[in-house]
Amino acid sequence: MFTRLTSLGPFYPPWVELIVNTVRYVPQLTDDQHHIVWNLLTEFADVFALSTREVKQVDFVKFRLSIPPDAGFSKKVHQCLLTQPQ
């Protein structure tokens, strides 16, 4: 069920229920802890994707490496040992 990016939105009740039921809860959780986790999952249902097809690229995040222009890098590929050290 892919409704996250449709007009139904990420908080479409059957979609939220599917997310809540997909999560595996450890048996060590108390009832209060289970309720807290359930509330967090329903509150932030728009953060979760049930498939990688729902994950879209964003254009508002930029990542830059501040590398000096005169920096040098090793271009030699180191060979992996094929035999055990003797």
Backbone atoms as SQL, in Angstrom:
CREATE TABLE atoms (id INTEGER PRIMARY KEY, chain TEXT, resi INTEGER, resn TEXT, atom TEXT, x REAL, y REAL, z REAL);
INSERT INTO atoms VALUES
  (1, 'A', 1, 'MET', 'N', 0.859, -1.165, 0.000),
  (2, 'A', 1, 'MET', 'CA', 0.000, 0.000, 0.000),
  (3, 'A', 1, 'MET', 'C', 0.908, 1.232, 0.000),
  (4, 'A', 2, 'PHE', 'N', 0.948, 1.921, -1.116),
  (5, 'A', 2, 'PHE', 'CA', 1.789, 3.104, -1.248),
  (6, 'A', 2, 'PHE', 'C', 0.893, 4.338, -1.306),
  (7, 'A', 3, 'THR', 'N', 0.639, 4.949, -0.163),
  (8, 'A', 3, 'THR', 'CA', -0.202, 6.149, -0.115),
  (9, 'A', 3, 'THR', 'C', 0.559, 7.345, 0.403),
  (10, 'A', 4, 'ARG', 'N', 1.804, 7.127, 0.765),
  (11, 'A', 4, 'ARG', 'CA', 2.577, 8.182, 1.417),
  (12, 'A', 4, 'ARG', 'C', 2.700, 9.416, 0.540),
  (13, 'A', 5, 'LEU', 'N', 2.909, 9.235, -0.757),
  (14, 'A', 5, 'LEU', 'CA', 3.121, 10.359, -1.662),
  (15, 'A', 5, 'LEU', 'C', 1.893, 10.657, -2.513),
  (16, 'A', 6, 'THR', 'N', 0.728, 10.185, -2.115),
  (17, 'A', 6, 'THR', 'CA', -0.499, 10.448, -2.861),
  (18, 'A', 6, 'THR', 'C', -1.339, 11.472, -2.111),
  (19, 'A', 7, 'SER', 'N', -2.507, 11.760, -2.659),
  (20, 'A', 7, 'SER', 'CA', -3.395, 12.731, -2.012),
  (21, 'A', 7, 'SER', 'C', -3.926, 12.221, -0.669),
  (22, 'A', 8, 'LEU', 'N', -3.877, 10.910, -0.447),
  (23, 'A', 8, 'LEU', 'CA', -4.332, 10.361, 0.838),
  (24, 'A', 8, 'LEU', 'C', -3.388, 10.752, 1.964),
  (25, 'A', 9, 'GLY', 'N', -2.125, 10.965, 1.634),
  (26, 'A', 9, 'GLY', 'CA', -1.163, 11.453, 2.613),
  (27, 'A', 9, 'GLY', 'C', -0.552, 10.370, 3.471),
  (28, 'A', 10, 'PRO', 'N', 0.477, 10.741, 4.222),
  (29, 'A', 10, 'PRO', 'CA', 1.198, 9.762, 5.037),
  (30, 'A', 10, 'PRO', 'C', 0.444, 9.318, 6.289),
  (31, 'A', 11, 'PHE', 'N', -0.619, 10.005, 6.640),
  (32, 'A', 11, 'PHE', 'CA', -1.359, 9.643, 7.852),
  (33, 'A', 11, 'PHE', 'C', -2.683, 8.956, 7.527),
  (34, 'A', 12, 'TYR', 'N', -2.765, 8.358, 6.353),
  (35, 'A', 12, 'TYR', 'CA', -3.933, 7.579, 5.964),
  (36, 'A', 12, 'TYR', 'C', -4.043, 6.411, 6.946),
  (37, 'A', 13, 'PRO', 'N', -5.169, 6.283, 7.671),
  (38, 'A', 13, 'PRO', 'CA', -5.264, 5.308, 8.772),
  (39, 'A', 13, 'PRO', 'C', -4.842, 3.876, 8.437),
  (40, 'A', 14, 'PRO', 'N', -5.242, 3.304, 7.282),
  (41, 'A', 14, 'PRO', 'CA', -4.753, 1.938, 7.006),
  (42, 'A', 14, 'PRO', 'C', -3.233, 1.877, 6.831),
  (43, 'A', 15, 'TRP', 'N', -2.641, 2.945, 6.304),
  (44, 'A', 15, 'TRP', 'CA', -1.183, 2.976, 6.128),
  (45, 'A', 15, 'TRP', 'C', -0.490, 3.040, 7.484),
  (46, 'A', 16, 'VAL', 'N', -1.001, 3.884, 8.383),
  (47, 'A', 16, 'VAL', 'CA', -0.427, 3.997, 9.733),
  (48, 'A', 16, 'VAL', 'C', -0.562, 2.665, 10.462),
  (49, 'A', 17, 'GLU', 'N', -1.702, 2.022, 10.314),
  (50, 'A', 17, 'GLU', 'CA', -1.914, 0.723, 10.964),
  (51, 'A', 17, 'GLU', 'C', -0.934, -0.321, 10.430),
  (52, 'A', 18, 'LEU', 'N', -0.660, -0.273, 9.127),
  (53, 'A', 18, 'LEU', 'CA', 0.292, -1.211, 8.537),
  (54, 'A', 18, 'LEU', 'C', 1.695, -0.988, 9.091),
  (55, 'A', 19, 'ILE', 'N', 2.079, 0.262, 9.274),
  (56, 'A', 19, 'ILE', 'CA', 3.390, 0.572, 9.852),
  (57, 'A', 19, 'ILE', 'C', 3.466, 0.067, 11.289),
  (58, 'A', 20, 'VAL', 'N', 2.452, 0.362, 12.078),
  (59, 'A', 20, 'VAL', 'CA', 2.437, -0.050, 13.487),
  (60, 'A', 20, 'VAL', 'C', 2.488, -1.571, 13.597),
  (61, 'A', 21, 'ASN', 'N', 1.820, -2.276, 12.693),
  (62, 'A', 21, 'ASN', 'CA', 1.812, -3.740, 12.743),
  (63, 'A', 21, 'ASN', 'C', 3.082, -4.355, 12.165),
  (64, 'A', 22, 'THR', 'N', 3.828, -3.604, 11.357),
  (65, 'A', 22, 'THR', 'CA', 5.067, -4.114, 10.769),
  (66, 'A', 22, 'THR', 'C', 6.214, -4.092, 11.770),
  (67, 'A', 23, 'VAL', 'N', 6.180, -3.147, 12.689),
  (68, 'A', 23, 'VAL', 'CA', 7.245, -3.016, 13.689),
  (69, 'A', 23, 'VAL', 'C', 7.203, -4.215, 14.632),
  (70, 'A', 24, 'ARG', 'N', 8.384, -4.744, 14.929),
  (71, 'A', 24, 'ARG', 'CA', 8.481, -5.857, 15.880),
  (72, 'A', 24, 'ARG', 'C', 8.764, -5.291, 17.265),
  (73, 'A', 25, 'TYR', 'N', 7.917, -5.608, 18.188),
  (74, 'A', 25, 'TYR', 'CA', 8.055, -5.137, 19.564),
  (75, 'A', 25, 'TYR', 'C', 8.694, -6.235, 20.401),
  (76, 'A', 26, 'VAL', 'N', 9.692, -5.869, 21.197),
  (77, 'A', 26, 'VAL', 'CA', 10.334, -6.873, 22.048),
  (78, 'A', 26, 'VAL', 'C', 9.412, -7.215, 23.215),
  (79, 'A', 27, 'PRO', 'N', 9.424, -8.456, 23.649),
  (80, 'A', 27, 'PRO', 'CA', 8.525, -8.854, 24.736),
  (81, 'A', 27, 'PRO', 'C', 8.872, -8.219, 26.080),
  (82, 'A', 28, 'GLN', 'N', 10.065, -7.636, 26.203),
  (83, 'A', 28, 'GLN', 'CA', 10.463, -7.035, 27.476),
  (84, 'A', 28, 'GLN', 'C', 9.775, -5.691, 27.729),
  (85, 'A', 29, 'LEU', 'N', 9.078, -5.138, 26.743),
  (86, 'A', 29, 'LEU', 'CA', 8.405, -3.853, 26.942),
  (87, 'A', 29, 'LEU', 'C', 7.238, -4.002, 27.905),
  (88, 'A', 30, 'THR', 'N', 7.134, -3.046, 28.798),
  (89, 'A', 30, 'THR', 'CA', 5.960, -3.011, 29.667),
  (90, 'A', 30, 'THR', 'C', 4.793, -2.462, 28.856),
  (91, 'A', 31, 'ASP', 'N', 3.604, -2.532, 29.415),
  (92, 'A', 31, 'ASP', 'CA', 2.437, -1.998, 28.712),
  (93, 'A', 31, 'ASP', 'C', 2.573, -0.500, 28.474),
  (94, 'A', 32, 'ASP', 'N', 3.123, 0.212, 29.450),
  (95, 'A', 32, 'ASP', 'CA', 3.324, 1.654, 29.281),
  (96, 'A', 32, 'ASP', 'C', 4.329, 1.945, 28.172),
  (97, 'A', 33, 'GLN', 'N', 5.427, 1.199, 28.138),
  (98, 'A', 33, 'GLN', 'CA', 6.433, 1.397, 27.097),
  (99, 'A', 33, 'GLN', 'C', 5.870, 1.059, 25.720),
  (100, 'A', 34, 'HIS', 'N', 5.101, -0.008, 25.644),
  (101, 'A', 34, 'HIS', 'CA', 4.475, -0.391, 24.378),
  (102, 'A', 34, 'HIS', 'C', 3.546, 0.718, 23.896),
  (103, 'A', 35, 'HIS', 'N', 2.801, 1.301, 24.804),
  (104, 'A', 35, 'HIS', 'CA', 1.889, 2.388, 24.455),
  (105, 'A', 35, 'HIS', 'C', 2.667, 3.620, 23.986),
  (106, 'A', 36, 'ILE', 'N', 3.801, 3.914, 24.628),
  (107, 'A', 36, 'ILE', 'CA', 4.635, 5.054, 24.224),
  (108, 'A', 36, 'ILE', 'C', 5.178, 4.834, 22.815),
  (109, 'A', 37, 'VAL', 'N', 5.670, 3.630, 22.535),
  (110, 'A', 37, 'VAL', 'CA', 6.196, 3.324, 21.199),
  (111, 'A', 37, 'VAL', 'C', 5.088, 3.427, 20.165),
  (112, 'A', 38, 'TRP', 'N', 3.927, 2.899, 20.470),
  (113, 'A', 38, 'TRP', 'CA', 2.792, 2.956, 19.552),
  (114, 'A', 38, 'TRP', 'C', 2.415, 4.407, 19.246),
  (115, 'A', 39, 'ASN', 'N', 2.391, 5.254, 20.282),
  (116, 'A', 39, 'ASN', 'CA', 2.080, 6.673, 20.075),
  (117, 'A', 39, 'ASN', 'C', 3.130, 7.357, 19.207),
  (118, 'A', 40, 'LEU', 'N', 4.407, 7.041, 19.432),
  (119, 'A', 40, 'LEU', 'CA', 5.466, 7.630, 18.611),
  (120, 'A', 40, 'LEU', 'C', 5.346, 7.199, 17.153),
  (121, 'A', 41, 'LEU', 'N', 5.041, 5.932, 16.928),
  (122, 'A', 41, 'LEU', 'CA', 4.894, 5.448, 15.559),
  (123, 'A', 41, 'LEU', 'C', 3.733, 6.122, 14.842),
  (124, 'A', 42, 'THR', 'N', 2.629, 6.295, 15.527),
  (125, 'A', 42, 'THR', 'CA', 1.487, 6.938, 14.882),
  (126, 'A', 42, 'THR', 'C', 1.711, 8.434, 14.699),
  (127, 'A', 43, 'GLU', 'N', 2.434, 9.061, 15.619),
  (128, 'A', 43, 'GLU', 'CA', 2.698, 10.497, 15.505),
  (129, 'A', 43, 'GLU', 'C', 3.675, 10.805, 14.375),
  (130, 'A', 44, 'PHE', 'N', 4.669, 9.943, 14.196),
  (131, 'A', 44, 'PHE', 'CA', 5.697, 10.178, 13.186),
  (132, 'A', 44, 'PHE', 'C', 5.597, 9.183, 12.034),
  (133, 'A', 45, 'ALA', 'N', 4.392, 8.815, 11.653),
  (134, 'A', 45, 'ALA', 'CA', 4.197, 7.843, 10.572),
  (135, 'A', 45, 'ALA', 'C', 4.731, 8.354, 9.242),
  (136, 'A', 46, 'ASP', 'N', 4.813, 9.667, 9.081),
  (137, 'A', 46, 'ASP', 'CA', 5.305, 10.217, 7.817),
  (138, 'A', 46, 'ASP', 'C', 6.807, 10.022, 7.643),
  (139, 'A', 47, 'VAL', 'N', 7.509, 9.608, 8.681),
  (140, 'A', 47, 'VAL', 'CA', 8.959, 9.397, 8.612),
  (141, 'A', 47, 'VAL', 'C', 9.288, 8.021, 8.042),
  (142, 'A', 48, 'PHE', 'N', 8.391, 7.067, 8.183),
  (143, 'A', 48, 'PHE', 'CA', 8.656, 5.689, 7.802),
  (144, 'A', 48, 'PHE', 'C', 8.232, 5.421, 6.367),
  (145, 'A', 49, 'ALA', 'N', 8.973, 4.539, 5.702),
  (146, 'A', 49, 'ALA', 'CA', 8.633, 4.088, 4.356),
  (147, 'A', 49, 'ALA', 'C', 8.585, 2.568, 4.383),
  (148, 'A', 50, 'LEU', 'N', 7.555, 2.015, 3.781),
  (149, 'A', 50, 'LEU', 'CA', 7.419, 0.560, 3.760),
  (150, 'A', 50, 'LEU', 'C', 8.176, -0.063, 2.595),
  (151, 'A', 51, 'SER', 'N', 8.664, 0.759, 1.688),
  (152, 'A', 51, 'SER', 'CA', 9.404, 0.273, 0.533),
  (153, 'A', 51, 'SER', 'C', 10.392, 1.341, 0.099),
  (154, 'A', 52, 'THR', 'N', 11.469, 0.927, -0.537),
  (155, 'A', 52, 'THR', 'CA', 12.428, 1.914, -1.040),
  (156, 'A', 52, 'THR', 'C', 11.849, 2.700, -2.204),
  (157, 'A', 53, 'ARG', 'N', 10.768, 2.219, -2.809),
  (158, 'A', 53, 'ARG', 'CA', 10.116, 2.982, -3.887),
  (159, 'A', 53, 'ARG', 'C', 9.473, 4.251, -3.349),
  (160, 'A', 54, 'GLU', 'N', 9.219, 4.296, -2.053),
  (161, 'A', 54, 'GLU', 'CA', 8.622, 5.488, -1.459),
  (162, 'A', 54, 'GLU', 'C', 9.654, 6.534, -1.064),
  (163, 'A', 55, 'VAL', 'N', 10.915, 6.182, -1.100),
  (164, 'A', 55, 'VAL', 'CA', 11.970, 7.111, -0.712),
  (165, 'A', 55, 'VAL', 'C', 12.360, 7.924, -1.936),
  (166, 'A', 56, 'LYS', 'N', 12.188, 9.217, -1.846),
  (167, 'A', 56, 'LYS', 'CA', 12.477, 10.107, -2.970),
  (168, 'A', 56, 'LYS', 'C', 13.673, 10.987, -2.651),
  (169, 'A', 57, 'GLN', 'N', 14.357, 11.390, -3.703),
  (170, 'A', 57, 'GLN', 'CA', 15.511, 12.261, -3.549),
  (171, 'A', 57, 'GLN', 'C', 15.033, 13.670, -3.219),
  (172, 'A', 58, 'VAL', 'N', 15.767, 14.348, -2.364),
  (173, 'A', 58, 'VAL', 'CA', 15.434, 15.726, -2.018),
  (174, 'A', 58, 'VAL', 'C', 16.490, 16.646, -2.603),
  (175, 'A', 59, 'ASP', 'N', 16.082, 17.870, -2.904),
  (176, 'A', 59, 'ASP', 'CA', 17.019, 18.811, -3.502),
  (177, 'A', 59, 'ASP', 'C', 17.398, 19.944, -2.556),
  (178, 'A', 60, 'PHE', 'N', 16.922, 19.904, -1.332),
  (179, 'A', 60, 'PHE', 'CA', 17.196, 21.001, -0.413),
  (180, 'A', 60, 'PHE', 'C', 18.357, 20.712, 0.536),
  (181, 'A', 61, 'VAL', 'N', 18.962, 19.546, 0.443),
  (182, 'A', 61, 'VAL', 'CA', 20.096, 19.217, 1.296),
  (183, 'A', 61, 'VAL', 'C', 21.356, 19.235, 0.442),
  (184, 'A', 62, 'LYS', 'N', 22.341, 19.966, 0.903),
  (185, 'A', 62, 'LYS', 'CA', 23.604, 20.030, 0.172),
  (186, 'A', 62, 'LYS', 'C', 24.715, 19.613, 1.116),
  (187, 'A', 63, 'PHE', 'N', 25.619, 18.855, 0.585),
  (188, 'A', 63, 'PHE', 'CA', 26.739, 18.365, 1.367),
  (189, 'A', 63, 'PHE', 'C', 28.012, 18.777, 0.658),
  (190, 'A', 64, 'ARG', 'N', 28.885, 19.433, 1.361),
  (191, 'A', 64, 'ARG', 'CA', 30.135, 19.884, 0.762),
  (192, 'A', 64, 'ARG', 'C', 31.302, 19.450, 1.641),
  (193, 'A', 65, 'LEU', 'N', 32.331, 18.996, 0.987),
  (194, 'A', 65, 'LEU', 'CA', 33.565, 18.657, 1.680),
  (195, 'A', 65, 'LEU', 'C', 34.511, 19.833, 1.530),
  (196, 'A', 66, 'SER', 'N', 35.021, 20.323, 2.621),
  (197, 'A', 66, 'SER', 'CA', 35.965, 21.438, 2.544),
  (198, 'A', 66, 'SER', 'C', 37.382, 20.867, 2.483),
  (199, 'A', 67, 'ILE', 'N', 37.798, 20.565, 1.258),
  (200, 'A', 67, 'ILE', 'CA', 39.124, 20.009, 1.011),
  (201, 'A', 67, 'ILE', 'C', 39.970, 21.103, 0.379),
  (202, 'A', 68, 'PRO', 'N', 41.119, 21.379, 0.929),
  (203, 'A', 68, 'PRO', 'CA', 41.977, 22.403, 0.337),
  (204, 'A', 68, 'PRO', 'C', 42.347, 22.044, -1.104),
  (205, 'A', 69, 'PRO', 'N', 42.429, 23.043, -1.989),
  (206, 'A', 69, 'PRO', 'CA', 42.728, 22.752, -3.396),
  (207, 'A', 69, 'PRO', 'C', 44.097, 22.099, -3.600),
  (208, 'A', 70, 'ASP', 'N', 45.030, 22.338, -2.705),
  (209, 'A', 70, 'ASP', 'CA', 46.362, 21.772, -2.877),
  (210, 'A', 70, 'ASP', 'C', 46.533, 20.435, -2.141),
  (211, 'A', 71, 'ALA', 'N', 45.446, 19.857, -1.653),
  (212, 'A', 71, 'ALA', 'CA', 45.519, 18.582, -0.934),
  (213, 'A', 71, 'ALA', 'C', 45.850, 17.460, -1.908),
  (214, 'A', 72, 'GLY', 'N', 46.680, 16.538, -1.481),
  (215, 'A', 72, 'GLY', 'CA', 47.048, 15.398, -2.314),
  (216, 'A', 72, 'GLY', 'C', 46.508, 14.107, -1.729),
  (217, 'A', 73, 'PHE', 'N', 46.135, 13.216, -2.614),
  (218, 'A', 73, 'PHE', 'CA', 45.585, 11.932, -2.187),
  (219, 'A', 73, 'PHE', 'C', 46.384, 10.810, -2.824),
  (220, 'A', 74, 'SER', 'N', 46.529, 9.720, -2.107),
  (221, 'A', 74, 'SER', 'CA', 47.216, 8.553, -2.641),
  (222, 'A', 74, 'SER', 'C', 46.332, 7.902, -3.692),
  (223, 'A', 75, 'LYS', 'N', 46.893, 7.637, -4.855),
  (224, 'A', 75, 'LYS', 'CA', 46.132, 7.002, -5.938),
  (225, 'A', 75, 'LYS', 'C', 46.518, 5.539, -6.102),
  (226, 'A', 76, 'LYS', 'N', 47.405, 5.060, -5.239),
  (227, 'A', 76, 'LYS', 'CA', 47.864, 3.685, -5.326),
  (228, 'A', 76, 'LYS', 'C', 46.858, 2.763, -4.630),
  (229, 'A', 77, 'VAL', 'N', 46.477, 1.722, -5.327),
  (230, 'A', 77, 'VAL', 'CA', 45.579, 0.726, -4.757),
  (231, 'A', 77, 'VAL', 'C', 46.432, -0.325, -4.074),
  (232, 'A', 78, 'HIS', 'N', 46.205, -0.547, -2.800),
  (233, 'A', 78, 'HIS', 'CA', 46.987, -1.523, -2.051),
  (234, 'A', 78, 'HIS', 'C', 46.440, -2.917, -2.309),
  (235, 'A', 79, 'GLN', 'N', 47.350, -3.833, -2.584),
  (236, 'A', 79, 'GLN', 'CA', 46.956, -5.201, -2.883),
  (237, 'A', 79, 'GLN', 'C', 46.631, -5.947, -1.592),
  (238, 'A', 80, 'CYS', 'N', 45.566, -6.706, -1.623),
  (239, 'A', 80, 'CYS', 'CA', 45.202, -7.540, -0.474),
  (240, 'A', 80, 'CYS', 'C', 46.072, -8.793, -0.464),
  (241, 'A', 81, 'LEU', 'N', 46.455, -9.246, 0.710),
  (242, 'A', 81, 'LEU', 'CA', 47.244, -10.462, 0.825),
  (243, 'A', 81, 'LEU', 'C', 46.391, -11.669, 0.463),
  (244, 'A', 82, 'LEU', 'N', 46.958, -12.557, -0.353),
  (245, 'A', 82, 'LEU', 'CA', 46.225, -13.748, -0.767),
  (246, 'A', 82, 'LEU', 'C', 46.524, -14.944, 0.128),
  (247, 'A', 83, 'THR', 'N', 47.640, -14.873, 0.846),
  (248, 'A', 83, 'THR', 'CA', 47.989, -15.977, 1.741),
  (249, 'A', 83, 'THR', 'C', 48.069, -15.458, 3.166),
  (250, 'A', 84, 'GLN', 'N', 47.991, -16.368, 4.093),
  (251, 'A', 84, 'GLN', 'CA', 48.096, -16.012, 5.500),
  (252, 'A', 84, 'GLN', 'C', 49.532, -15.600, 5.806),
  (253, 'A', 85, 'PRO', 'N', 49.732, -14.690, 6.744),
  (254, 'A', 85, 'PRO', 'CA', 51.103, -14.341, 7.132),
  (255, 'A', 85, 'PRO', 'C', 51.840, -15.574, 7.650),
  (256, 'A', 86, 'GLN', 'N', 53.107, -15.709, 7.262),
  (257, 'A', 86, 'GLN', 'CA', 53.878, -16.898, 7.645),
  (258, 'A', 86, 'GLN', 'C', 54.920, -16.562, 8.672);
